[in-house]
Short mmCIF file of C-alpha atoms in Angstrom, two decimals:
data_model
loop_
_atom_site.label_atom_id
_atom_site.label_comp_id
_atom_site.label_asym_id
_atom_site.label_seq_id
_atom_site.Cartn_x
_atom_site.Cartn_y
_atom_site.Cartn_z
CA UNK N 25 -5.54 2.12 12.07
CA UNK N 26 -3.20 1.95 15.37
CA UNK N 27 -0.18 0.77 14.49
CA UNK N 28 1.92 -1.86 16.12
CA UNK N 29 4.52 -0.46 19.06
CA UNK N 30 7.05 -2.77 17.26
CA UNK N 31 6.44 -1.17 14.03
CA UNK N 32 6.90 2.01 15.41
CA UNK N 33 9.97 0.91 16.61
CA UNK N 34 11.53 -0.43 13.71
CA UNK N 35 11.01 2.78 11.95
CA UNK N 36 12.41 4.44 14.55
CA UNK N 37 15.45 2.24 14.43
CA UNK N 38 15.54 3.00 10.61
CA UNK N 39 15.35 6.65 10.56
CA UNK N 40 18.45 7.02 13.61
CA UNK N 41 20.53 4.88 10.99
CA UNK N 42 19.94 6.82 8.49
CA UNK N 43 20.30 10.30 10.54
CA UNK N 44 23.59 8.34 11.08
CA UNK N 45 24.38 7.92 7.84
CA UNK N 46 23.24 11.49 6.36
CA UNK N 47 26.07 13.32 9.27
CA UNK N 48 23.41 14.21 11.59
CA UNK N 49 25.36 12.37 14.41
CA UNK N 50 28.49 14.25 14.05
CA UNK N 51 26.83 18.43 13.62
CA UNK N 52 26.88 18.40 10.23
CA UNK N 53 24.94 17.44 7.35
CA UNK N 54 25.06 16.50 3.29
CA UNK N 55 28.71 17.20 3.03
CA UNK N 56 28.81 20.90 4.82
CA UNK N 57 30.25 22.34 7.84
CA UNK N 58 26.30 23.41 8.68
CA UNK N 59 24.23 22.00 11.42
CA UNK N 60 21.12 20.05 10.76
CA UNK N 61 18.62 23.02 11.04
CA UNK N 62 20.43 25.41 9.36
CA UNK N 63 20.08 23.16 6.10
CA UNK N 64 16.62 22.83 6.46
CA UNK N 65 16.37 26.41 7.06
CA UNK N 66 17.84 26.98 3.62
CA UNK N 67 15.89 24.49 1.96
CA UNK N 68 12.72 25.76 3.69
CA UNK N 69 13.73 28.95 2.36
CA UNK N 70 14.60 28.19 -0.82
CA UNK N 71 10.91 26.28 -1.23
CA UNK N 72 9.65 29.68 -0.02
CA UNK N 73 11.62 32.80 -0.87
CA UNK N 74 10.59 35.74 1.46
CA UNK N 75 9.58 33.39 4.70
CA UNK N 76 9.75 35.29 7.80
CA UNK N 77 11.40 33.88 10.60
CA UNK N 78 8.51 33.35 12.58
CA UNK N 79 7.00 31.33 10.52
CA UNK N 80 10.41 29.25 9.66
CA UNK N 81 10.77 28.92 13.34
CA UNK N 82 7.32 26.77 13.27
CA UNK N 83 8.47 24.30 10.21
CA UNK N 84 11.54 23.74 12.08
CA UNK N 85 9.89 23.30 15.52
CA UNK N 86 12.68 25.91 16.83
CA UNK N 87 11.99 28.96 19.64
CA UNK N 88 12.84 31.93 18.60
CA UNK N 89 16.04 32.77 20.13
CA UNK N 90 17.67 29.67 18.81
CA UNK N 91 16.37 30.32 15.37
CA UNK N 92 17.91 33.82 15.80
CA UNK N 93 21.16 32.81 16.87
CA UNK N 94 20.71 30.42 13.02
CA UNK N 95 19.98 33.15 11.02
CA UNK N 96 22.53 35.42 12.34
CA UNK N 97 25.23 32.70 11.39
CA UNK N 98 23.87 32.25 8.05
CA UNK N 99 23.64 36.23 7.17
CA UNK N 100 27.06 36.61 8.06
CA UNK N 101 28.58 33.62 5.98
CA UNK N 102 26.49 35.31 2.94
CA UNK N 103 23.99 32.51 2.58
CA UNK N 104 20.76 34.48 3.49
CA UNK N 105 19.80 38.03 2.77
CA UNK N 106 17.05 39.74 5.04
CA UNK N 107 14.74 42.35 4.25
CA UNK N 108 11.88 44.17 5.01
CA UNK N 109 7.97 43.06 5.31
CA UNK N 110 5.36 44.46 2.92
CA UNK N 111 2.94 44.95 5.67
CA UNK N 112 5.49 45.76 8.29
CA UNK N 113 9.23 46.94 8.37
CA UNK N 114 9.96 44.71 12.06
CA UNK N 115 9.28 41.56 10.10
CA UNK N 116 11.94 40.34 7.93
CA UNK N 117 11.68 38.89 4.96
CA UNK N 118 14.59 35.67 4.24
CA UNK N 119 15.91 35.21 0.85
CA UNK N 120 18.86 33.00 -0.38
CA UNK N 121 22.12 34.81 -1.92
CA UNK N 122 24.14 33.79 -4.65
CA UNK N 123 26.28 31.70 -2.26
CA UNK N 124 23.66 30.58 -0.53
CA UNK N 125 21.91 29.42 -3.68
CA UNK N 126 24.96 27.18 -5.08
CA UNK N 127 25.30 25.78 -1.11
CA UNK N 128 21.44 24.52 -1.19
CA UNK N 129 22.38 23.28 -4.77
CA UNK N 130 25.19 21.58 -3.15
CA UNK N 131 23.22 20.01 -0.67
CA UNK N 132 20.87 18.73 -3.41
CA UNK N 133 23.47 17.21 -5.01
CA UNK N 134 25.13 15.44 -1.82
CA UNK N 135 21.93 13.84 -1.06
CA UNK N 136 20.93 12.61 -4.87
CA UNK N 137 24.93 10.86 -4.18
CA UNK N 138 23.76 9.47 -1.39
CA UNK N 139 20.50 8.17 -2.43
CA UNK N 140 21.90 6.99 -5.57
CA UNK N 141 24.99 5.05 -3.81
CA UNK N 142 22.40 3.48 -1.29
CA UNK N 143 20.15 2.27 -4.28
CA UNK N 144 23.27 1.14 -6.64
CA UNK N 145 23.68 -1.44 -3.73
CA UNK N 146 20.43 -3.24 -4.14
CA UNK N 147 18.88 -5.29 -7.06
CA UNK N 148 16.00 -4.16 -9.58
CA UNK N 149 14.07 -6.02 -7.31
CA UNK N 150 14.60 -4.54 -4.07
CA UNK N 151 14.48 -1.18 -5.46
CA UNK N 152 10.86 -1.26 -6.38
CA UNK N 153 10.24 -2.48 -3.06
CA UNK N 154 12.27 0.61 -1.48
CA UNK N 155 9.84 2.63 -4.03
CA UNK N 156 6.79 1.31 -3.12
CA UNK N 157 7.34 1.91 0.62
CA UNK N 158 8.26 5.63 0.06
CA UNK N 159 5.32 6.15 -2.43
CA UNK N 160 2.84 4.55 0.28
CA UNK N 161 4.77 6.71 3.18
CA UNK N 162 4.59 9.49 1.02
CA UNK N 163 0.60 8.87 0.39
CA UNK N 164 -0.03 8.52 4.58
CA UNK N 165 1.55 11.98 5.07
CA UNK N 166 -0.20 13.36 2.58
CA UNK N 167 -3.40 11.93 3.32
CA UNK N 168 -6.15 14.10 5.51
CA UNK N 169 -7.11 11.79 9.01
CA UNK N 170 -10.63 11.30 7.58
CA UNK N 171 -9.53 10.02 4.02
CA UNK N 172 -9.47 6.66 5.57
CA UNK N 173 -12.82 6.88 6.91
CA UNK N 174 -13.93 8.06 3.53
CA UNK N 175 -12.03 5.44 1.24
CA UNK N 176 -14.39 3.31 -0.36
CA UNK N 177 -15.26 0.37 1.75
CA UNK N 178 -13.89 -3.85 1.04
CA UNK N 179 -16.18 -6.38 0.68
CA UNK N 180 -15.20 -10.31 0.91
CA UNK N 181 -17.19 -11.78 -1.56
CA UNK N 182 -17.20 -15.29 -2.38
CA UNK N 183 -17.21 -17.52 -5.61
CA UNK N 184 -15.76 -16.70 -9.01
CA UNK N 185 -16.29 -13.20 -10.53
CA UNK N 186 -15.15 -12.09 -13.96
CA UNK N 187 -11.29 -10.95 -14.04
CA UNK N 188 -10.58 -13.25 -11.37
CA UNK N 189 -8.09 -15.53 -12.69
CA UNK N 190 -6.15 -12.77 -14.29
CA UNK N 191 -6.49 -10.08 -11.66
CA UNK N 192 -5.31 -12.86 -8.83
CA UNK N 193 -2.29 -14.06 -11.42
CA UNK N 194 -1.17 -10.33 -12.06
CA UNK N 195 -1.03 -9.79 -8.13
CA UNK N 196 1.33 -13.04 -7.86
CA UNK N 197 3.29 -11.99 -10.69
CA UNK N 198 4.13 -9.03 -9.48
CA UNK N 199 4.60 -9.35 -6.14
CA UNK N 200 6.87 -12.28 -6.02
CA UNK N 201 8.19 -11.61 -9.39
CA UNK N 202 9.81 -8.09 -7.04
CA UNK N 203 10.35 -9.79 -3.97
CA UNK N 204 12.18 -12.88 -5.29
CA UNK N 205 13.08 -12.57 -9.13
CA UNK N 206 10.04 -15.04 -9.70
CA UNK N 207 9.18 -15.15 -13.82
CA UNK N 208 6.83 -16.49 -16.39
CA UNK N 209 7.05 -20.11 -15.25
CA UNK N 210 6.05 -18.79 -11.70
CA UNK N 211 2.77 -16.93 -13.39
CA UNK N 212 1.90 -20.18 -15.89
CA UNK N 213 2.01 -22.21 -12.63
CA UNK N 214 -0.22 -19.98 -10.52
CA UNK N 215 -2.72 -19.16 -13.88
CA UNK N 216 -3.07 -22.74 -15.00
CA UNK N 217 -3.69 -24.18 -10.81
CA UNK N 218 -6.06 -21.45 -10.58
CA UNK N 219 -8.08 -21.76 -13.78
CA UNK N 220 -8.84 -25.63 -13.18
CA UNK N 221 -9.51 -24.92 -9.65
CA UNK N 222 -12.17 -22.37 -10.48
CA UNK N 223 -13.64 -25.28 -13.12
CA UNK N 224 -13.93 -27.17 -9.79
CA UNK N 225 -15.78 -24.62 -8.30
CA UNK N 226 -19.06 -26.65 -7.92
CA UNK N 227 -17.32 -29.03 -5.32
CA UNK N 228 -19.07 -27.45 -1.89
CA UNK N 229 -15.65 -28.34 -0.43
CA UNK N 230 -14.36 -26.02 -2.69
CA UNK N 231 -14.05 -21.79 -2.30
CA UNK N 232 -12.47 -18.74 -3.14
CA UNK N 233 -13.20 -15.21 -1.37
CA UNK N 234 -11.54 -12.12 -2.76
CA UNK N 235 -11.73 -8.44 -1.58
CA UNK N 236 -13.11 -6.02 -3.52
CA UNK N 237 -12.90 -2.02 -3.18
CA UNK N 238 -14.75 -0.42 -6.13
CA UNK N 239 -14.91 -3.28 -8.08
CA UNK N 240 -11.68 -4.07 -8.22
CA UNK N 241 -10.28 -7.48 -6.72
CA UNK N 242 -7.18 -6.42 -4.19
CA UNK N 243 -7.05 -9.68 -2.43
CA UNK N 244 -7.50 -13.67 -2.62
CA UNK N 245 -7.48 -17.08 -0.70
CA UNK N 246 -9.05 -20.58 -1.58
CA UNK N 247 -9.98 -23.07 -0.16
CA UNK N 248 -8.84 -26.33 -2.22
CA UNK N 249 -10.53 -29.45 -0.38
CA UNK N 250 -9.63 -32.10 -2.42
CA UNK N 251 -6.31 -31.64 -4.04
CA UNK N 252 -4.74 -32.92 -0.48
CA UNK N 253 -7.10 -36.03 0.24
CA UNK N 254 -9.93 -36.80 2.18
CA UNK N 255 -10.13 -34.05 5.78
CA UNK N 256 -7.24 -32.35 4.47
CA UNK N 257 -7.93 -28.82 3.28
CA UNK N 258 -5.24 -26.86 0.69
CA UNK N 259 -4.91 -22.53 1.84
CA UNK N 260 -3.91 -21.36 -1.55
CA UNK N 261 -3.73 -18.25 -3.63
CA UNK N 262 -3.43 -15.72 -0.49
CA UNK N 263 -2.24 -12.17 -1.99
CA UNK N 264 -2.68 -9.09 -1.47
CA UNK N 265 -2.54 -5.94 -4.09
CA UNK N 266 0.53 -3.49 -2.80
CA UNK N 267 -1.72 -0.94 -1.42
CA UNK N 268 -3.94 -3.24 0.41
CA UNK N 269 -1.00 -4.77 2.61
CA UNK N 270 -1.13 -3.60 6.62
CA UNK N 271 -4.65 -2.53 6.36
CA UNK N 272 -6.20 -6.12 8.05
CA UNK N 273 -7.75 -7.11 4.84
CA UNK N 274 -5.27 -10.30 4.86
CA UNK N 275 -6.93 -10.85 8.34
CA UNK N 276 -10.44 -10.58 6.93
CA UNK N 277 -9.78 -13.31 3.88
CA UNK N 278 -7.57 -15.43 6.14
CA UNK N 279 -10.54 -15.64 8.70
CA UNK N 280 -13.08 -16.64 5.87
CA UNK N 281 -10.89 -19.40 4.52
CA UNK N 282 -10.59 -21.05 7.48
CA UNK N 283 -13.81 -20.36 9.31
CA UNK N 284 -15.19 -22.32 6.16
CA UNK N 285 -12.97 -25.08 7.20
CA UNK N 286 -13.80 -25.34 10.51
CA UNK N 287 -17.35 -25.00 9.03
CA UNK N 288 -16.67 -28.08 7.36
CA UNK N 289 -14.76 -30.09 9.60
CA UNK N 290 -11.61 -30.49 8.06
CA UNK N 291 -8.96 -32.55 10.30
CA UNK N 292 -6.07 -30.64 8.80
CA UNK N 293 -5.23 -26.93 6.84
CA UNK N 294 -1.95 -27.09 4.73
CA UNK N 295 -0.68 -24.10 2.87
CA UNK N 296 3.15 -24.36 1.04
CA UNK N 297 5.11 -20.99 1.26
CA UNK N 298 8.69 -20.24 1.05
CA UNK N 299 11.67 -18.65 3.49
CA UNK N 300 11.64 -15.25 3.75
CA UNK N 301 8.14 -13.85 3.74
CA UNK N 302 8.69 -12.68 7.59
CA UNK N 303 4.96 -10.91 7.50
CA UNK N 304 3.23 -13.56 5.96
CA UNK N 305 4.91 -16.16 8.31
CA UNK N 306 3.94 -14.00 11.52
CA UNK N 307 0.51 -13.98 9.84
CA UNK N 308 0.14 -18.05 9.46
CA UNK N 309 1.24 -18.32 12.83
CA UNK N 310 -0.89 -16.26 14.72
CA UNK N 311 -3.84 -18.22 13.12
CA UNK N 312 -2.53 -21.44 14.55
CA UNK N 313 -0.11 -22.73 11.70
CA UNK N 314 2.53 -24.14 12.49
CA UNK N 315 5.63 -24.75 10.14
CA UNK N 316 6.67 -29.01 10.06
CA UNK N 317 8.46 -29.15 7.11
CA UNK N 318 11.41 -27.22 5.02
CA UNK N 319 12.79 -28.34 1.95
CA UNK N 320 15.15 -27.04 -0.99
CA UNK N 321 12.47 -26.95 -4.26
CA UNK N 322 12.35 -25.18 -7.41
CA UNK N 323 8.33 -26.01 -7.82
CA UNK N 324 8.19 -21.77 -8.32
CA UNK N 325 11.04 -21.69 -11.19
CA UNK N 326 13.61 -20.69 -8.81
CA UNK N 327 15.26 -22.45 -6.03
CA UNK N 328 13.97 -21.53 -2.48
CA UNK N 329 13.50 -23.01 0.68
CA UNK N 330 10.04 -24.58 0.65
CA UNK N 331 7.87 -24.39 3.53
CA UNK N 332 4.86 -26.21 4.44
CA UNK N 333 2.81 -24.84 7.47
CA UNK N 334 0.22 -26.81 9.04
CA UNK N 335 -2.94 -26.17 11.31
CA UNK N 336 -5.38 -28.50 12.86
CA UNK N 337 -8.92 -28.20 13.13
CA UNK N 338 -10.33 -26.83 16.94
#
């Protein structure tokens, strides 16, 4: 998967606020009178007592008479201790001290204040989201560049399967019930619309299409063609399971739905969504929706600003 340039930048933007934040900006870092790469040096070292400095001088991305000058500083504050090589007595060996031990302690400590401060700041709900992201950043960087090839593959299947109404409720409640403090009259709204449209099923101008990775349902969108009127078709029930967002499996449902519209010459798609949802709204729009109408409502047990996109048949 390429990612998008503004993506990239965003991310970018992110990580020099946060440099900003952590002291990067101003030669120190996490509450010491250290620069940047001398605290990861200790933490590097203190993850692997007895690096040499050659190979420290790789993590940090440093040549060697800059990582020199480092280490110099650092044995004469008391931080690091050298010694010899097993295999040869020109390679030293870097251990933390005492004091050097309580500083990287320290530095621990600064940063679980920091991250803890930043986090006290934001709701429940917006804390799981900040979790997710990290897990899922956590998972690419830890991920080998052909465990995407070798990830199962997604089908888009079509037409009830068993689980469906529960697996497709579950994603709602979740996901909105993080993102915007959505509850059980949210889920009873979603369950109960979605189990009588599934007993409508047999209406050809009906559909559903979920995708499936090893049988497991980790996406949705229907189809409703007679809720609306006559030529008017309903896009309902679009989700997406947490892992399967910015992989282009949205795309892949979105461009069933309304391929089977244009299929079956619908004059008009409608789809109701709320402020806020900046990826999904991006998404609508470059499929030809277009939002005509906003409105305070309270139809998903909270009060938002209702949106109702549009898009007319080629």
């Amino acid at each position: 998967m390429v990612l998008n340039t503004t993506v990239i930048d965003r991310v970018r933007d992110a990580s020099r606020q946060l440099v900003r934040e952590l002291g990067f900006m101003n030669g120190s870092l996490a509450g010491t009178d250290l620069s940047p790469s001398a605290v990861h040096a200790l933490i590097e070292i203190e993850t692997c007592d007895g690096i040499t400095a050659r190979a420290l001088s790789e993590i940090l991305r440093l040549e060697k008479s800059s990582i020199s000058r480092m280490l110099r500083k650092l044995v004469r504050s008391g931080d690091i201790i050298e010694g010899p090589g097993e295999q040869d007595g020109r390679e030293r060996r870097l251990s933390l001290s005492a004091a050097g031990r309580s500083r990287v302690a320290a530095i621990h400590a600064f940063a679980r204040g920091q991250v803890a401060d930043a986090l006290g700041r934001l709701s429940p709900q917006k804390c799981d989201v900040v979790l997710d992201g990290l897990r899922l950043y956590a998972q690419s960087l830890a991920a080998k560049p052909d465990d995407v090839l070798a990830s199962s593959p997604i089908q888009i299947s079509t037409g009830y399967r068993p689980g469906l109404i529960a697996r497709v409720t579950d994603m709602h409640g979740r996901y909105y019930g993080r993102v915007s403090g959505f509850g059980q009259r949210f889920e009873t709204v979603v369950a109960g619309g979605l189990a009588a449209f599934c007993d409508r099923l047999d209406n050809p101008r009906n559909a559903i299409w979920t995708a499936v990775r090893d049988d497991e349902i980790i996406g949705s969108v229907a189809i409703d063609g007679e809720d609306l009127g006559p030529g008017i078709a309903h896009l309902r029930w679009f989700i997406l399971a947490d892992g399967a967002r910015g992989s282009g499996i949205g795309r892949q449902l979105l461009s069933a739905a309304l391929d089977f519209v244009d299929q079956n010459q619908f004059k008009e798609t409608q789809l109701w969504t709320f402020a806020g949802l900046a990826a999904a709204r991006h998404l609508y729009e470059a499929y030809g929706f277009t939002c005509v109408e906003e409105g305070s409502g309270t139809q998903w047990g909270s009060e938002v600003l209702e949106q109702r996109f549009a898009r007319a048949c080629p």
